[in-house]
mmCIF file of C-alpha atoms in Angstrom:
data_model
loop_
_atom_site.group_PDB
_atom_site.id
_atom_site.type_symbol
_atom_site.label_atom_id
_atom_site.label_comp_id
_atom_site.label_asym_id
_atom_site.label_seq_id
_atom_site.Cartn_x
_atom_site.Cartn_y
_atom_site.Cartn_z
ATOM 1 C CA UNK A 1 -19.758 5.867 -2.619
ATOM 2 C CA UNK A 2 -16.604 3.879 -3.359
ATOM 3 C CA UNK A 3 -14.713 2.818 -0.258
ATOM 4 C CA UNK A 4 -11.024 2.199 -0.768
ATOM 5 C CA UNK A 5 -9.700 -0.645 1.349
ATOM 6 C CA UNK A 6 -6.491 -1.375 -0.533
ATOM 7 C CA UNK A 7 -3.897 0.620 -2.408
ATOM 8 C CA UNK A 8 -5.109 -1.105 -5.549
ATOM 9 C CA UNK A 9 -8.576 0.491 -5.084
ATOM 10 C CA UNK A 10 -7.100 3.990 -5.410
ATOM 11 C CA UNK A 11 -7.118 5.966 -8.653
ATOM 12 C CA UNK A 12 -3.974 7.937 -7.772
ATOM 13 C CA UNK A 13 -0.766 6.143 -6.708
ATOM 14 C CA UNK A 14 -0.092 6.429 -2.989
ATOM 15 C CA UNK A 15 2.866 5.528 -0.806
ATOM 16 C CA UNK A 16 2.688 5.494 2.994
ATOM 17 C CA UNK A 17 5.907 5.594 5.008
ATOM 18 C CA UNK A 18 6.567 3.765 8.254
ATOM 19 C CA UNK A 19 9.694 2.729 10.152
ATOM 20 C CA UNK A 20 10.678 -0.778 11.223
ATOM 21 C CA UNK A 21 10.941 -0.421 14.995
ATOM 22 C CA UNK A 22 13.538 -3.190 15.349
ATOM 23 C CA UNK A 23 15.925 -2.175 12.543
ATOM 24 C CA UNK A 24 15.176 1.515 11.878
ATOM 25 C CA UNK A 25 14.701 0.655 8.204
ATOM 26 C CA UNK A 26 12.200 2.699 6.220
ATOM 27 C CA UNK A 27 9.130 0.772 5.086
ATOM 28 C CA UNK A 28 7.086 2.184 2.236
ATOM 29 C CA UNK A 29 3.652 0.702 1.605
ATOM 30 C CA UNK A 30 2.484 0.798 -2.015
ATOM 31 C CA UNK A 31 0.159 -2.179 -1.950
ATOM 32 C CA UNK A 32 -1.975 -4.110 0.498
ATOM 33 C CA UNK A 33 -4.464 -2.947 3.077
ATOM 34 C CA UNK A 34 -4.670 0.817 3.587
ATOM 35 C CA UNK A 35 -5.667 0.468 7.231
ATOM 36 C CA UNK A 36 -2.440 -1.392 8.070
ATOM 37 C CA UNK A 37 -0.276 1.219 6.375
ATOM 38 C CA UNK A 38 -2.076 4.162 7.969
ATOM 39 C CA UNK A 39 -2.062 2.588 11.446
ATOM 40 C CA UNK A 40 1.682 1.936 11.194
ATOM 41 C CA UNK A 41 2.401 5.394 9.830
ATOM 42 C CA UNK A 42 0.478 6.993 12.715
ATOM 43 C CA UNK A 43 2.097 4.926 15.503
ATOM 44 C CA UNK A 44 4.028 7.820 17.012
ATOM 45 C CA UNK A 45 6.701 6.345 19.300
ATOM 46 C CA UNK A 46 6.047 6.981 22.971
ATOM 47 C CA UNK A 47 2.392 7.714 22.386
ATOM 48 C CA UNK A 48 1.305 4.554 20.582
ATOM 49 C CA UNK A 49 2.664 1.041 20.566
ATOM 50 C CA UNK A 50 4.258 -0.259 17.357
ATOM 51 C CA UNK A 51 1.860 -1.927 14.928
ATOM 52 C CA UNK A 52 2.520 -5.486 13.771
ATOM 53 C CA UNK A 53 2.175 -5.730 9.999
ATOM 54 C CA UNK A 54 3.268 -8.974 8.359
ATOM 55 C CA UNK A 55 5.465 -9.859 11.330
ATOM 56 C CA UNK A 56 7.239 -6.486 11.491
ATOM 57 C CA UNK A 57 6.766 -3.980 14.299
ATOM 58 C CA UNK A 58 6.249 -0.608 12.646
ATOM 59 C CA UNK A 59 6.072 2.968 13.902
ATOM 60 C CA UNK A 60 5.673 6.424 12.391
ATOM 61 C CA UNK A 61 7.605 6.927 9.167
ATOM 62 C CA UNK A 62 9.240 10.145 10.338
ATOM 63 C CA UNK A 63 12.126 8.218 11.865
ATOM 64 C CA UNK A 64 13.206 6.826 8.481
ATOM 65 C CA UNK A 65 11.703 9.481 6.202
ATOM 66 C CA UNK A 66 11.309 12.810 8.007
ATOM 67 C CA UNK A 67 9.542 14.061 4.876
ATOM 68 C CA UNK A 68 8.971 11.185 2.420
ATOM 69 C CA UNK A 69 10.388 12.799 -0.710
ATOM 70 C CA UNK A 70 12.894 10.002 -1.367
ATOM 71 C CA UNK A 71 10.188 7.306 -1.669
ATOM 72 C CA UNK A 72 8.411 9.551 -4.171
ATOM 73 C CA UNK A 73 11.569 9.817 -6.265
ATOM 74 C CA UNK A 74 11.927 6.047 -6.060
ATOM 75 C CA UNK A 75 8.381 5.853 -7.489
ATOM 76 C CA UNK A 76 9.729 7.989 -10.376
ATOM 77 C CA UNK A 77 7.726 11.078 -9.462
ATOM 78 C CA UNK A 78 8.662 13.842 -11.881
ATOM 79 C CA UNK A 79 7.952 16.689 -9.482
ATOM 80 C CA UNK A 80 8.083 16.545 -5.702
ATOM 81 C CA UNK A 81 6.836 19.079 -3.176
ATOM 82 C CA UNK A 82 8.141 18.563 0.344
ATOM 83 C CA UNK A 83 6.030 19.951 3.169
ATOM 84 C CA UNK A 84 7.961 20.410 6.399
ATOM 85 C CA UNK A 85 6.240 21.259 9.645
ATOM 86 C CA UNK A 86 9.138 22.575 11.678
ATOM 87 C CA UNK A 87 7.706 22.887 15.127
ATOM 88 C CA UNK A 88 8.975 22.838 18.642
ATOM 89 C CA UNK A 89 6.728 21.135 21.100
ATOM 90 C CA UNK A 90 7.692 23.068 24.186
ATOM 91 C CA UNK A 91 7.907 26.697 25.071
ATOM 92 C CA UNK A 92 10.317 28.442 27.414
ATOM 93 C CA UNK A 93 8.270 27.268 30.404
ATOM 94 C CA UNK A 94 9.313 23.689 29.658
ATOM 95 C CA UNK A 95 7.382 20.541 28.854
ATOM 96 C CA UNK A 96 3.909 19.930 30.247
ATOM 97 C CA UNK A 97 4.251 16.130 30.266
ATOM 98 C CA UNK A 98 6.211 13.213 28.797
ATOM 99 C CA UNK A 99 4.553 13.605 25.387
ATOM 100 C CA UNK A 100 6.050 17.089 25.088
ATOM 101 C CA UNK A 101 9.482 15.642 25.899
ATOM 102 C CA UNK A 102 9.146 12.875 23.299
ATOM 103 C CA UNK A 103 7.740 15.247 20.697
ATOM 104 C CA UNK A 104 10.495 17.787 21.209
ATOM 105 C CA UNK A 105 13.132 15.051 20.829
ATOM 106 C CA UNK A 106 11.633 13.991 17.504
ATOM 107 C CA UNK A 107 11.333 17.604 16.399
ATOM 108 C CA UNK A 108 15.053 18.086 17.013
ATOM 109 C CA UNK A 109 15.937 14.844 15.212
ATOM 110 C CA UNK A 110 13.699 15.723 12.276
ATOM 111 C CA UNK A 111 15.362 19.122 11.909
ATOM 112 C CA UNK A 112 18.768 17.408 11.768
ATOM 113 C CA UNK A 113 17.629 15.147 8.883
ATOM 114 C CA UNK A 114 16.570 17.892 6.468
ATOM 115 C CA UNK A 115 19.435 17.489 3.993
ATOM 116 C CA UNK A 116 18.372 14.092 2.651
ATOM 117 C CA UNK A 117 14.725 14.813 1.977
ATOM 118 C CA UNK A 118 15.302 18.400 0.820
ATOM 119 C CA UNK A 119 17.702 17.120 -1.861
ATOM 120 C CA UNK A 120 14.876 14.985 -3.266
ATOM 121 C CA UNK A 121 12.336 17.855 -3.339
ATOM 122 C CA UNK A 122 11.826 20.318 -6.166
ATOM 123 C CA UNK A 123 9.930 22.721 -3.923
ATOM 124 C CA UNK A 124 9.883 22.883 -0.136
ATOM 125 C CA UNK A 125 6.899 24.385 1.631
ATOM 126 C CA UNK A 126 7.292 25.236 5.293
ATOM 127 C CA UNK A 127 4.082 26.537 6.862
ATOM 128 C CA UNK A 128 4.705 28.766 9.860
ATOM 129 C CA UNK A 129 3.450 26.598 12.709
ATOM 130 C CA UNK A 130 5.316 28.356 15.511
ATOM 131 C CA UNK A 131 3.118 28.773 18.539
ATOM 132 C CA UNK A 132 0.863 25.814 17.701
ATOM 133 C CA UNK A 133 0.818 22.776 19.923
ATOM 134 C CA UNK A 134 0.495 19.271 18.498
ATOM 135 C CA UNK A 135 -2.806 18.875 20.311
ATOM 136 C CA UNK A 136 -4.238 22.298 19.435
ATOM 137 C CA UNK A 137 -7.133 20.917 17.392
ATOM 138 C CA UNK A 138 -9.239 23.951 18.290
ATOM 139 C CA UNK A 139 -6.863 26.021 16.142
ATOM 140 C CA UNK A 140 -7.340 23.943 12.987
ATOM 141 C CA UNK A 141 -8.587 26.914 10.899
ATOM 142 C CA UNK A 142 -5.392 28.833 11.740
ATOM 143 C CA UNK A 143 -3.225 25.849 10.797
ATOM 144 C CA UNK A 144 -5.064 25.491 7.504
ATOM 145 C CA UNK A 145 -4.452 29.184 6.861
ATOM 146 C CA UNK A 146 -0.714 28.736 7.568
ATOM 147 C CA UNK A 147 -0.654 25.936 4.991
ATOM 148 C CA UNK A 148 -2.507 28.101 2.490
ATOM 149 C CA UNK A 149 0.008 30.933 2.926
ATOM 150 C CA UNK A 150 2.936 28.554 2.389
ATOM 151 C CA UNK A 151 1.262 27.086 -0.718
ATOM 152 C CA UNK A 152 0.667 30.543 -2.179
ATOM 153 C CA UNK A 153 4.344 31.386 -1.593
ATOM 154 C CA UNK A 154 5.332 28.224 -3.490
ATOM 155 C CA UNK A 155 3.036 28.948 -6.467
ATOM 156 C CA UNK A 156 5.595 30.846 -8.577
ATOM 157 C CA UNK A 157 7.996 27.876 -8.470
ATOM 158 C CA UNK A 158 5.183 25.420 -9.168
ATOM 159 C CA UNK A 159 3.868 27.499 -12.074
ATOM 160 C CA UNK A 160 7.330 27.351 -13.657
ATOM 161 C CA UNK A 161 6.888 23.592 -13.965
ATOM 162 C CA UNK A 162 4.137 24.184 -16.518
ATOM 163 C CA UNK A 163 6.371 26.472 -18.559
ATOM 164 C CA UNK A 164 9.200 23.923 -18.773
ATOM 165 C CA UNK A 165 9.254 20.596 -20.550
ATOM 166 C CA UNK A 166 8.534 17.585 -18.373
ATOM 167 C CA UNK A 167 11.655 15.808 -17.133
ATOM 168 C CA UNK A 168 12.275 12.508 -18.865
ATOM 169 C CA UNK A 169 10.966 9.481 -17.015
ATOM 170 C CA UNK A 170 13.700 6.923 -16.627
ATOM 171 C CA UNK A 171 13.113 3.198 -16.666
ATOM 172 C CA UNK A 172 14.858 2.847 -13.311
ATOM 173 C CA UNK A 173 14.313 5.060 -10.276
ATOM 174 C CA UNK A 174 16.998 7.669 -9.780
ATOM 175 C CA UNK A 175 18.726 7.043 -6.451
ATOM 176 C CA UNK A 176 19.010 10.048 -4.178
ATOM 177 C CA UNK A 177 22.313 10.204 -2.344
ATOM 178 C CA UNK A 178 22.497 11.424 1.223
ATOM 179 C CA UNK A 179 24.856 14.325 1.717
ATOM 180 C CA UNK A 180 28.243 13.432 3.189
ATOM 181 C CA UNK A 181 28.591 14.150 6.901
ATOM 182 C CA UNK A 182 30.379 17.395 7.617
#
């Protein structure tokens, strides 16, 4: 069994998004230790402390890249599928604890940032995750099924990719512009 400890060990290119806690700048790992990138990317603010990687305090990438389609375009990906888990963390009865409050705040912020990442996606999949809580691990089979349904709905658009010529790969990444504020 081959264990992958660095990005360089991987056979398929991978990028892992995090956010610089001090500046708000997006950080995209494409090389180095996988464990550092994954730990930083999973450091959900309010639940986990920021992770120090190379002198930078990093947290979950969702603050800089709600769905990391832009980094994929910067890597010159020819086709990009964005998967958006639009979920609200609380129900009408209100939050159960501080983690519900924090999660709901991020859910609202993430919903407000859709324009940038959607513009960089060719296909957007949005599994129906209403009614699921972030800690509902016992419902994993249902969540997987929701993802499967969304993927099947996206298949016609994805199949069209194989009927069309591949887009030309440019020498330089194509910048993706954020929409102007309304």
